[in-house]
Short mmCIF file of C-alpha atoms in Angstrom, two decimals:
data_model
loop_
_atom_site.label_atom_id
_atom_site.label_comp_id
_atom_site.label_asym_id
_atom_site.label_seq_id
_atom_site.Cartn_x
_atom_site.Cartn_y
_atom_site.Cartn_z
CA UNK A 1 -13.52 -22.83 21.15
CA UNK A 2 -13.06 -23.10 17.38
CA UNK A 3 -10.96 -21.09 14.99
CA UNK A 4 -11.57 -17.35 14.75
CA UNK A 5 -10.15 -15.40 11.83
CA UNK A 6 -9.84 -11.63 12.24
CA UNK A 7 -9.86 -9.96 8.85
CA UNK A 8 -10.86 -7.12 6.58
CA UNK A 9 -11.54 -8.39 3.07
CA UNK A 10 -10.00 -5.22 1.58
CA UNK A 11 -6.64 -6.45 2.93
CA UNK A 12 -4.89 -8.79 0.52
CA UNK A 13 -3.34 -11.10 3.18
CA UNK A 14 -6.74 -11.31 4.87
CA UNK A 15 -8.25 -12.60 1.65
CA UNK A 16 -5.46 -15.18 1.25
CA UNK A 17 -6.21 -16.62 4.70
CA UNK A 18 -9.97 -16.63 4.12
CA UNK A 19 -9.68 -18.33 0.72
CA UNK A 20 -7.30 -20.93 2.18
CA UNK A 21 -9.74 -21.82 4.96
CA UNK A 22 -12.72 -22.01 2.60
CA UNK A 23 -10.92 -24.10 -0.04
CA UNK A 24 -9.73 -26.57 2.58
CA UNK A 25 -13.01 -26.87 4.42
CA UNK A 26 -11.57 -25.47 7.64
CA UNK A 27 -14.42 -24.31 9.86
CA UNK A 28 -13.98 -20.83 11.27
CA UNK A 29 -15.75 -17.71 12.43
CA UNK A 30 -14.89 -14.63 10.39
CA UNK A 31 -14.56 -11.60 12.65
CA UNK A 32 -14.47 -8.35 10.71
CA UNK A 33 -11.90 -5.83 11.88
CA UNK A 34 -12.99 -2.77 9.95
CA UNK A 35 -9.81 -0.89 9.17
CA UNK A 36 -11.89 2.01 7.85
CA UNK A 37 -13.14 2.48 11.39
CA UNK A 38 -9.73 1.94 12.97
CA UNK A 39 -10.93 -1.20 14.73
CA UNK A 40 -7.44 -2.71 14.42
CA UNK A 41 -6.27 -0.11 16.93
CA UNK A 42 -8.84 -0.95 19.62
CA UNK A 43 -7.57 -2.20 23.01
CA UNK A 44 -9.66 -5.37 22.58
CA UNK A 45 -8.00 -6.23 19.27
CA UNK A 46 -4.54 -5.36 20.62
CA UNK A 47 -5.02 -8.29 23.00
CA UNK A 48 -5.28 -10.54 19.93
CA UNK A 49 -2.72 -8.83 17.72
CA UNK A 50 -0.48 -6.25 19.42
CA UNK A 51 0.88 -5.23 15.99
CA UNK A 52 -2.60 -3.84 15.27
CA UNK A 53 -3.04 -5.12 11.75
CA UNK A 54 -4.97 -7.85 9.94
CA UNK A 55 -5.19 -10.78 9.60
CA UNK A 56 -4.83 -12.60 12.91
CA UNK A 57 -6.23 -15.88 14.19
CA UNK A 58 -7.20 -17.38 17.52
CA UNK A 59 -7.27 -21.17 17.52
CA UNK A 60 -8.51 -22.26 20.93
CA UNK A 61 -6.16 -20.33 23.19
CA UNK A 62 -3.44 -19.91 20.57
CA UNK A 63 -3.06 -16.47 19.02
CA UNK A 64 -1.12 -15.77 15.83
CA UNK A 65 -0.56 -12.94 13.36
CA UNK A 66 1.42 -12.42 10.12
CA UNK A 67 -0.46 -14.02 7.24
CA UNK A 68 2.36 -16.26 6.01
CA UNK A 69 2.89 -17.71 9.49
CA UNK A 70 -0.89 -18.22 9.73
CA UNK A 71 -1.06 -20.04 6.38
CA UNK A 72 1.82 -22.35 7.35
CA UNK A 73 0.23 -23.02 10.74
CA UNK A 74 -3.20 -23.78 9.29
CA UNK A 75 -1.70 -26.07 6.63
CA UNK A 76 0.10 -28.05 9.35
CA UNK A 77 -2.55 -27.95 12.10
CA UNK A 78 -5.61 -29.03 10.10
CA UNK A 79 -5.37 -32.60 8.83
CA UNK A 80 -7.82 -32.09 5.97
CA UNK A 81 -5.53 -29.70 4.09
CA UNK A 82 -4.30 -31.14 0.77
CA UNK A 83 -0.56 -31.82 0.63
CA UNK A 84 0.16 -29.45 -2.26
CA UNK A 85 -0.58 -26.33 -0.19
CA UNK A 86 2.51 -26.86 2.00
CA UNK A 87 4.13 -30.24 1.35
CA UNK A 88 5.73 -32.25 4.13
CA UNK A 89 8.88 -32.78 2.04
CA UNK A 90 11.63 -30.60 3.51
CA UNK A 91 13.05 -29.33 0.21
CA UNK A 92 9.70 -28.44 -1.33
CA UNK A 93 8.67 -26.74 1.89
CA UNK A 94 11.93 -24.75 1.97
CA UNK A 95 11.33 -23.50 -1.57
CA UNK A 96 7.83 -22.32 -0.63
CA UNK A 97 9.28 -20.58 2.45
CA UNK A 98 11.79 -18.92 0.13
CA UNK A 99 8.98 -17.46 -2.01
CA UNK A 100 7.03 -16.32 1.07
CA UNK A 101 10.03 -14.49 2.55
CA UNK A 102 10.98 -13.01 -0.83
CA UNK A 103 7.47 -11.59 -1.18
CA UNK A 104 7.85 -8.98 1.60
CA UNK A 105 10.74 -6.96 0.25
CA UNK A 106 9.73 -7.28 -3.40
CA UNK A 107 6.16 -7.66 -4.64
CA UNK A 108 4.49 -6.37 -1.46
CA UNK A 109 6.91 -3.45 -1.06
CA UNK A 110 6.17 -2.45 -4.65
CA UNK A 111 2.44 -3.06 -5.05
CA UNK A 112 1.01 -1.54 -1.86
CA UNK A 113 2.80 1.86 -1.92
CA UNK A 114 2.30 2.13 -5.69
CA UNK A 115 -1.47 1.59 -5.53
CA UNK A 116 -1.67 4.18 -2.75
CA UNK A 117 0.47 6.83 -4.45
CA UNK A 118 -0.70 6.28 -8.02
CA UNK A 119 -4.42 5.94 -7.45
CA UNK A 120 -5.76 6.47 -3.98
CA UNK A 121 -3.82 9.48 -2.74
CA UNK A 122 -4.48 11.69 -5.81
CA UNK A 123 -8.12 10.68 -5.89
CA UNK A 124 -8.60 11.73 -2.29
CA UNK A 125 -6.47 14.85 -2.48
CA UNK A 126 -3.84 13.37 -0.19
CA UNK A 127 -0.17 14.20 -0.48
CA UNK A 128 1.64 12.07 -3.05
CA UNK A 129 5.33 11.35 -2.77
CA UNK A 130 6.43 11.13 -6.41
CA UNK A 131 9.79 9.61 -5.45
CA UNK A 132 8.06 6.81 -3.52
CA UNK A 133 5.60 6.26 -6.38
CA UNK A 134 8.39 5.91 -8.95
CA UNK A 135 10.47 3.65 -6.71
CA UNK A 136 7.46 1.46 -5.85
CA UNK A 137 6.45 1.09 -9.51
CA UNK A 138 9.99 0.10 -10.46
CA UNK A 139 10.06 -2.49 -7.68
CA UNK A 140 6.62 -3.77 -8.62
CA UNK A 141 7.54 -4.24 -12.30
CA UNK A 142 10.86 -5.83 -11.34
CA UNK A 143 9.05 -8.21 -8.97
CA UNK A 144 6.57 -9.24 -11.64
CA UNK A 145 9.45 -9.87 -14.06
CA UNK A 146 11.11 -12.09 -11.43
CA UNK A 147 7.89 -14.03 -10.87
CA UNK A 148 7.58 -14.48 -14.64
CA UNK A 149 11.18 -15.56 -15.28
CA UNK A 150 12.23 -17.24 -12.02
CA UNK A 151 9.32 -18.47 -9.93
CA UNK A 152 7.17 -19.43 -12.94
CA UNK A 153 10.11 -20.87 -14.88
CA UNK A 154 9.09 -24.52 -14.51
CA UNK A 155 6.70 -26.57 -16.56
CA UNK A 156 3.84 -26.51 -14.05
CA UNK A 157 1.14 -23.86 -14.01
CA UNK A 158 2.06 -22.65 -10.53
CA UNK A 159 5.10 -21.25 -8.71
CA UNK A 160 8.19 -23.46 -8.48
CA UNK A 161 6.99 -25.52 -11.42
CA UNK A 162 4.19 -27.12 -9.43
CA UNK A 163 1.08 -28.55 -10.99
CA UNK A 164 -1.07 -27.46 -8.03
CA UNK A 165 -1.06 -24.24 -5.98
CA UNK A 166 0.75 -23.74 -2.68
CA UNK A 167 0.17 -21.12 -0.01
CA UNK A 168 2.77 -19.00 -1.84
CA UNK A 169 0.63 -18.87 -4.99
CA UNK A 170 -2.36 -17.78 -2.94
CA UNK A 171 -0.49 -15.06 -1.06
CA UNK A 172 1.21 -13.55 -4.10
CA UNK A 173 -1.85 -13.64 -6.33
CA UNK A 174 -3.98 -11.92 -3.66
CA UNK A 175 -1.30 -9.20 -3.53
CA UNK A 176 -1.38 -8.70 -7.30
CA UNK A 177 -5.19 -8.55 -7.26
CA UNK A 178 -4.86 -5.23 -5.40
CA UNK A 179 -3.71 -3.76 -8.75
CA UNK A 180 -7.36 -3.99 -9.81
CA UNK A 181 -7.76 -0.63 -8.04
CA UNK A 182 -5.47 1.07 -10.58
CA UNK A 183 -6.73 2.69 -13.78
CA UNK A 184 -7.21 0.05 -16.48
CA UNK A 185 -4.53 1.55 -18.70
CA UNK A 186 -1.96 1.69 -15.90
CA UNK A 187 -2.74 -1.85 -14.79
CA UNK A 188 -2.46 -3.15 -18.36
CA UNK A 189 0.84 -1.40 -18.82
CA UNK A 190 2.21 -3.05 -15.67
CA UNK A 191 0.78 -6.55 -16.11
CA UNK A 192 0.64 -6.63 -19.92
CA UNK A 193 4.19 -7.82 -20.63
CA UNK A 194 3.91 -10.66 -18.10
CA UNK A 195 1.87 -13.28 -19.92
CA UNK A 196 2.77 -16.14 -17.59
CA UNK A 197 1.81 -14.02 -14.56
CA UNK A 198 -1.58 -13.28 -16.11
CA UNK A 199 -2.21 -16.94 -16.84
CA UNK A 200 -1.05 -17.90 -13.32
CA UNK A 201 -3.51 -15.44 -11.74
CA UNK A 202 -6.30 -17.05 -13.75
CA UNK A 203 -5.11 -20.56 -12.84
CA UNK A 204 -4.97 -19.70 -9.14
CA UNK A 205 -8.40 -18.12 -9.34
CA UNK A 206 -9.72 -21.19 -11.12
CA UNK A 207 -8.14 -23.58 -8.59
CA UNK A 208 -9.76 -21.79 -5.66
CA UNK A 209 -13.21 -21.10 -7.12
CA UNK A 210 -15.78 -20.04 -6.07
CA UNK A 211 -14.10 -18.71 -2.93
CA UNK A 212 -11.55 -16.59 -4.81
CA UNK A 213 -14.28 -14.57 -6.51
CA UNK A 214 -16.40 -14.39 -3.37
CA UNK A 215 -13.55 -12.98 -1.27
CA UNK A 216 -12.55 -10.48 -3.97
CA UNK A 217 -16.07 -9.16 -4.61
CA UNK A 218 -15.58 -6.27 -2.18
CA UNK A 219 -12.45 -5.21 -4.10
CA UNK A 220 -14.40 -5.03 -7.35
CA UNK A 221 -17.16 -3.01 -5.69
CA UNK A 222 -14.59 -0.46 -4.49
CA UNK A 223 -13.03 -0.48 -7.97
CA UNK A 224 -16.40 0.48 -9.47
CA UNK A 225 -16.81 3.31 -6.99
CA UNK A 226 -13.30 4.60 -7.71
CA UNK A 227 -13.94 4.51 -11.47
CA UNK A 228 -17.14 6.48 -10.94
CA UNK A 229 -15.32 9.05 -8.83
CA UNK A 230 -12.55 9.37 -11.41
CA UNK A 231 -15.05 9.85 -14.23
CA UNK A 232 -17.02 12.48 -12.32
CA UNK A 233 -14.27 14.77 -11.26
CA UNK A 234 -10.75 13.49 -11.19
CA UNK A 235 -10.38 14.02 -7.47
CA UNK A 236 -12.57 13.31 -4.52
CA UNK A 237 -12.84 16.96 -3.51
CA UNK A 238 -16.48 17.00 -4.44
CA UNK A 239 -17.12 13.79 -2.54
CA UNK A 240 -16.21 14.88 0.96
CA UNK A 241 -18.94 12.71 2.39
CA UNK A 242 -17.49 9.60 0.81
CA UNK A 243 -13.84 10.31 1.53
CA UNK A 244 -13.45 8.71 4.91
CA UNK A 245 -15.78 5.89 4.02
CA UNK A 246 -13.85 5.07 0.85
CA UNK A 247 -10.35 5.52 2.19
CA UNK A 248 -11.22 3.36 5.10
CA UNK A 249 -11.69 0.51 2.67
CA UNK A 250 -8.13 0.68 1.31
CA UNK B 1 28.99 -32.95 -2.13
CA UNK B 2 28.67 -31.17 1.22
CA UNK B 3 27.02 -27.90 2.17
CA UNK B 4 28.22 -24.71 0.49
CA UNK B 5 27.27 -21.35 1.96
CA UNK B 6 27.53 -18.31 -0.34
CA UNK B 7 27.97 -15.18 1.73
CA UNK B 8 29.52 -11.78 2.26
CA UNK B 9 30.13 -11.18 5.96
CA UNK B 10 29.17 -7.51 5.58
CA UNK B 11 25.61 -8.70 4.89
CA UNK B 12 23.61 -9.18 8.07
CA UNK B 13 21.60 -12.23 6.90
CA UNK B 14 24.86 -13.81 5.68
CA UNK B 15 26.27 -13.50 9.20
CA UNK B 16 23.14 -15.03 10.73
CA UNK B 17 23.49 -18.13 8.53
CA UNK B 18 27.22 -18.45 9.20
CA UNK B 19 26.81 -18.11 12.99
CA UNK B 20 23.99 -20.66 12.94
CA UNK B 21 26.12 -23.23 11.10
CA UNK B 22 29.13 -22.65 13.36
CA UNK B 23 27.15 -22.79 16.63
CA UNK B 24 25.46 -26.02 15.59
CA UNK B 25 28.57 -27.74 14.31
CA UNK B 26 27.25 -27.95 10.76
CA UNK B 27 30.13 -28.57 8.39
CA UNK B 28 30.20 -26.28 5.38
CA UNK B 29 32.39 -24.52 2.86
CA UNK B 30 32.13 -20.74 3.01
CA UNK B 31 32.17 -19.25 -0.49
CA UNK B 32 32.70 -15.51 -0.49
CA UNK B 33 30.51 -13.56 -2.90
CA UNK B 34 32.15 -10.16 -2.73
CA UNK B 35 29.34 -7.66 -3.17
CA UNK B 36 31.92 -4.88 -3.41
CA UNK B 37 33.07 -6.49 -6.64
CA UNK B 38 29.55 -7.20 -7.88
CA UNK B 39 30.15 -10.95 -7.75
CA UNK B 40 26.50 -11.50 -6.87
CA UNK B 41 25.66 -10.40 -10.41
CA UNK B 42 27.94 -12.88 -12.17
CA UNK B 43 26.33 -15.47 -14.50
CA UNK B 44 27.91 -18.27 -12.41
CA UNK B 45 26.28 -17.05 -9.21
CA UNK B 46 22.94 -16.44 -10.97
CA UNK B 47 22.84 -20.21 -11.50
CA UNK B 48 22.88 -20.59 -7.71
CA UNK B 49 20.73 -17.61 -6.78
CA UNK B 50 18.84 -15.94 -9.66
CA UNK B 51 17.82 -13.13 -7.29
CA UNK B 52 21.51 -12.12 -7.24
CA UNK B 53 21.89 -11.49 -3.52
CA UNK B 54 23.43 -13.20 -0.51
CA UNK B 55 23.19 -15.54 1.30
CA UNK B 56 22.41 -18.69 -0.63
CA UNK B 57 23.22 -22.34 -0.01
CA UNK B 58 23.78 -25.44 -2.06
CA UNK B 59 23.24 -28.68 -0.12
CA UNK B 60 24.15 -31.53 -2.43
CA UNK B 61 22.04 -30.68 -5.48
CA UNK B 62 19.55 -28.55 -3.56
CA UNK B 63 19.78 -24.77 -4.00
CA UNK B 64 18.12 -22.27 -1.69
CA UNK B 65 18.12 -18.54 -1.04
CA UNK B 66 16.38 -16.13 1.39
CA UNK B 67 18.12 -16.31 4.76
CA UNK B 68 15.03 -17.13 6.84
CA UNK B 69 14.13 -20.04 4.57
CA UNK B 70 17.76 -21.19 4.79
CA UNK B 71 17.78 -21.06 8.59
CA UNK B 72 14.54 -23.05 8.81
CA UNK B 73 15.86 -25.59 6.31
CA UNK B 74 19.18 -26.05 8.10
CA UNK B 75 17.46 -26.38 11.48
CA UNK B 76 15.24 -29.16 10.08
CA UNK B 77 17.74 -30.89 7.79
CA UNK B 78 20.68 -31.29 10.18
CA UNK B 79 19.94 -33.64 13.08
CA UNK B 80 22.55 -32.11 15.40
CA UNK B 81 20.75 -28.78 15.71
CA UNK B 82 19.46 -28.11 19.24
CA UNK B 83 15.67 -28.03 19.54
CA UNK B 84 15.45 -24.45 20.79
CA UNK B 85 16.61 -22.96 17.46
CA UNK B 86 13.39 -24.02 15.70
CA UNK B 87 11.27 -26.29 17.90
CA UNK B 88 9.24 -29.14 16.47
CA UNK B 89 6.15 -28.03 18.41
CA UNK B 90 3.73 -26.49 15.91
CA UNK B 91 2.66 -23.51 18.04
CA UNK B 92 6.18 -22.51 19.04
CA UNK B 93 7.33 -22.88 15.45
CA UNK B 94 4.43 -20.73 14.24
CA UNK B 95 5.37 -17.96 16.67
CA UNK B 96 8.97 -17.99 15.40
CA UNK B 97 7.67 -17.87 11.81
CA UNK B 98 5.58 -14.87 12.86
CA UNK B 99 8.68 -12.99 14.07
CA UNK B 100 10.63 -13.92 10.93
CA UNK B 101 7.90 -12.65 8.60
CA UNK B 102 7.34 -9.52 10.71
CA UNK B 103 11.05 -8.70 10.42
CA UNK B 104 10.98 -7.86 6.69
CA UNK B 105 8.50 -4.99 6.70
CA UNK B 106 9.61 -3.57 10.04
CA UNK B 107 13.14 -3.83 11.44
CA UNK B 108 14.83 -4.63 8.12
CA UNK B 109 12.89 -1.97 6.19
CA UNK B 110 13.94 0.59 8.80
CA UNK B 111 17.54 -0.31 9.62
CA UNK B 112 19.04 -0.88 6.16
CA UNK B 113 17.84 2.31 4.40
CA UNK B 114 18.52 4.37 7.53
CA UNK B 115 22.16 3.25 7.82
CA UNK B 116 22.62 3.98 4.14
CA UNK B 117 21.03 7.44 4.15
CA UNK B 118 22.26 8.60 7.55
CA UNK B 119 25.84 7.45 7.39
CA UNK B 120 27.09 5.89 4.19
CA UNK B 121 25.59 8.14 1.51
CA UNK B 122 26.76 11.46 3.05
CA UNK B 123 30.18 10.03 3.77
CA UNK B 124 30.64 9.00 0.17
CA UNK B 125 29.07 12.10 -1.34
CA UNK B 126 26.14 10.10 -2.67
CA UNK B 127 22.65 11.52 -3.01
CA UNK B 128 20.65 11.33 0.19
CA UNK B 129 16.88 11.16 0.18
CA UNK B 130 15.90 13.02 3.38
CA UNK B 131 12.32 11.77 3.18
CA UNK B 132 13.49 8.14 3.02
CA UNK B 133 15.95 8.74 5.87
CA UNK B 134 13.24 10.19 8.15
CA UNK B 135 10.75 7.48 7.26
CA UNK B 136 13.34 4.72 7.77
CA UNK B 137 14.43 6.09 11.16
CA UNK B 138 10.83 6.31 12.32
CA UNK B 139 10.22 2.71 11.25
CA UNK B 140 13.47 1.56 12.87
CA UNK B 141 12.64 3.18 16.22
CA UNK B 142 9.08 1.89 16.06
CA UNK B 143 10.36 -1.63 15.31
CA UNK B 144 12.79 -1.54 18.25
CA UNK B 145 9.94 -0.39 20.51
CA UNK B 146 7.84 -3.32 19.33
CA UNK B 147 10.68 -5.77 19.97
CA UNK B 148 11.07 -4.29 23.46
CA UNK B 149 7.39 -4.30 24.40
CA UNK B 150 5.94 -7.20 22.41
CA UNK B 151 8.52 -9.77 21.34
CA UNK B 152 10.61 -9.41 24.55
CA UNK B 153 7.56 -9.17 26.80
CA UNK B 154 7.96 -12.58 28.41
CA UNK B 155 10.10 -13.66 31.31
CA UNK B 156 12.83 -15.34 29.26
CA UNK B 157 15.88 -13.55 27.98
CA UNK B 158 15.03 -14.17 24.33
CA UNK B 159 12.18 -13.42 21.94
CA UNK B 160 8.78 -14.94 22.72
CA UNK B 161 9.76 -15.35 26.36
CA UNK B 162 12.18 -18.16 25.59
CA UNK B 163 15.11 -19.07 27.80
CA UNK B 164 17.25 -20.00 24.79
CA UNK B 165 17.65 -18.31 21.39
CA UNK B 166 15.81 -19.29 18.21
CA UNK B 167 16.68 -18.53 14.61
CA UNK B 168 14.54 -15.38 14.98
CA UNK B 169 16.82 -14.01 17.73
CA UNK B 170 19.83 -14.60 15.53
CA UNK B 171 18.34 -12.97 12.44
CA UNK B 172 17.03 -9.87 14.22
CA UNK B 173 20.15 -9.31 16.32
CA UNK B 174 22.40 -9.55 13.24
CA UNK B 175 20.19 -6.90 11.62
CA UNK B 176 20.52 -4.55 14.60
CA UNK B 177 24.30 -5.06 14.65
CA UNK B 178 24.40 -3.15 11.34
CA UNK B 179 23.67 -0.01 13.42
CA UNK B 180 27.28 -0.24 14.61
CA UNK B 181 28.13 1.62 11.39
CA UNK B 182 26.26 4.72 12.61
CA UNK B 183 27.89 7.53 14.57
CA UNK B 184 28.07 6.60 18.26
CA UNK B 185 25.73 9.40 19.31
CA UNK B 186 23.12 8.52 16.72
CA UNK B 187 23.28 4.83 17.59
CA UNK B 188 22.95 5.57 21.30
CA UNK B 189 19.98 7.83 20.67
CA UNK B 190 18.24 5.06 18.72
CA UNK B 191 19.11 2.10 20.96
CA UNK B 192 19.40 3.93 24.30
CA UNK B 193 15.75 3.87 25.35
CA UNK B 194 15.45 0.14 24.65
CA UNK B 195 17.13 -1.49 27.64
CA UNK B 196 15.68 -4.95 27.05
CA UNK B 197 16.83 -4.85 23.42
CA UNK B 198 20.37 -3.97 24.52
CA UNK B 199 20.43 -6.81 27.04
CA UNK B 200 19.00 -9.22 24.46
CA UNK B 201 21.73 -8.33 21.95
CA UNK B 202 24.32 -9.13 24.63
CA UNK B 203 22.54 -12.36 25.59
CA UNK B 204 22.39 -13.50 21.95
CA UNK B 205 26.04 -12.60 21.48
CA UNK B 206 26.92 -14.52 24.63
CA UNK B 207 24.86 -17.58 23.60
CA UNK B 208 26.62 -17.81 20.25
CA UNK B 209 30.20 -17.05 21.28
CA UNK B 210 32.84 -17.09 19.95
CA UNK B 211 31.26 -17.28 16.50
CA UNK B 212 29.18 -14.13 16.93
CA UNK B 213 32.27 -11.99 17.49
CA UNK B 214 34.25 -13.77 14.80
CA UNK B 215 31.56 -13.19 12.15
CA UNK B 216 31.11 -9.54 13.15
CA UNK B 217 34.80 -8.66 13.17
CA UNK B 218 34.70 -7.38 9.58
CA UNK B 219 31.85 -5.02 10.54
CA UNK B 220 33.95 -3.50 13.31
CA UNK B 221 36.91 -3.09 10.98
CA UNK B 222 34.74 -1.15 8.53
CA UNK B 223 33.34 0.87 11.45
CA UNK B 224 36.88 1.93 12.39
CA UNK B 225 37.63 2.97 8.83
CA UNK B 226 34.41 4.99 8.64
CA UNK B 227 35.20 6.74 11.94
CA UNK B 228 38.64 7.63 10.64
CA UNK B 229 37.16 9.00 7.41
CA UNK B 230 34.57 11.04 9.35
CA UNK B 231 37.28 12.49 11.61
CA UNK B 232 39.49 13.40 8.68
CA UNK B 233 37.09 15.28 6.52
CA UNK B 234 33.40 14.70 6.95
CA UNK B 235 32.96 13.31 3.47
CA UNK B 236 34.87 10.84 1.40
CA UNK B 237 35.67 13.33 -1.33
CA UNK B 238 39.35 13.19 -0.42
CA UNK B 239 39.28 9.43 -0.33
CA UNK B 240 38.35 8.72 -3.92
CA UNK B 241 40.63 5.72 -3.98
CA UNK B 242 38.83 4.13 -1.05
CA UNK B 243 35.31 4.94 -2.17
CA UNK B 244 34.50 1.92 -4.25
CA UNK B 245 36.41 -0.36 -1.97
CA UNK B 246 34.55 0.88 1.13
CA UNK B 247 31.12 1.15 -0.40
CA UNK B 248 31.47 -2.30 -1.75
CA UNK B 249 31.60 -3.53 1.83
CA UNK B 250 28.21 -2.11 2.82
#
């Protein structure tokens, strides 16, 4: 039994795991868990990941969830993975762990609720919590400023001053890519001041081509649909037929 | 230059790092960063941890922050650490990483804002966000249920069915200990249904004695003061002199 990767490409940590496998030539079967259909809540999937989210992996008889733990495991378990993704050196590894743990309560806690409250909820006529939206945007902008001034402080093009990407670069950039769903003006306002962050996204994309673009293509398709919906009416009230289908892709 | 550990014992991840060092006989200098005095925001401390929070360590010339990354580093860097804290086996290690990453967006995201909104803010006459309080309590209870039914599912007394504690047990139990600051009735309502969790807290405490009790003593002192304040007036309006001093300990 080979490696199975349970994902939905609309989920940013799912894309990070998929890109990592592709870039490193790890053979795997991609099993789509369609979150728009609630497949992550099925009894069958709960046997694989009782937390009922994506991504998860099954490697032989070994089951694992939480994308950062998966990336670390894959980097260590598959001998073909290049050293720079998760170096054997204890200090360098600890620094990457530090970024990965920081991510949860900062960038992720800002980006995901902001995209939902600023773009998706209004578009689909769902209840927006303005307090949450404001708090999330503040956290998101603060997190990007910290990436710019602290994690990207070094001479290298990647986090921690490295000249090649690690699993932390991949995870954080996939998170930021979710901002593509925002209105162009809003996204530019948020990312605009962070020149190093913008360059780093491009560098990470470039270092993981063509898989980066392939795995993000679904995000850009949804972005196009959202832009069309926005242009047509401002809310999705006139698109009842599309509502569940679209929301299920977020 | 030996190991320096920058902490405030009122911070739950600080206590986890301190207990870990003590239990494993790691020699270190404890440097208090008094968050009640804003010492974490000083320019001197920003040189050690630019994220301006605790804990952080300096080991020789190596600087590190984020408590989970610190625990992993210490477990790997100090040869005297018993295997069970962070086993060398890749699969067992990956499972512990999975718990550590899960912690951020679940237990921690529930417990910390709930304790603040339910107990500390009203007591000090600070603005409470009822929506955040309700959301945080729901997440906290859901996280405890998941620990009970998923992470403590196995036969062992500790997480992942282990017979001895790992760094994940230590981190999560120190987080839950922060609930001691709640009113007794509220705490019992939250923890009461989770019998395995209660036993696990006791088992972790027992496995790390006497350091567990020593490092938590400041928490119990603050708890006593809070109880006294609650009994005297319901809010801290009549305790203006204590307000900054007390809040600074949360």
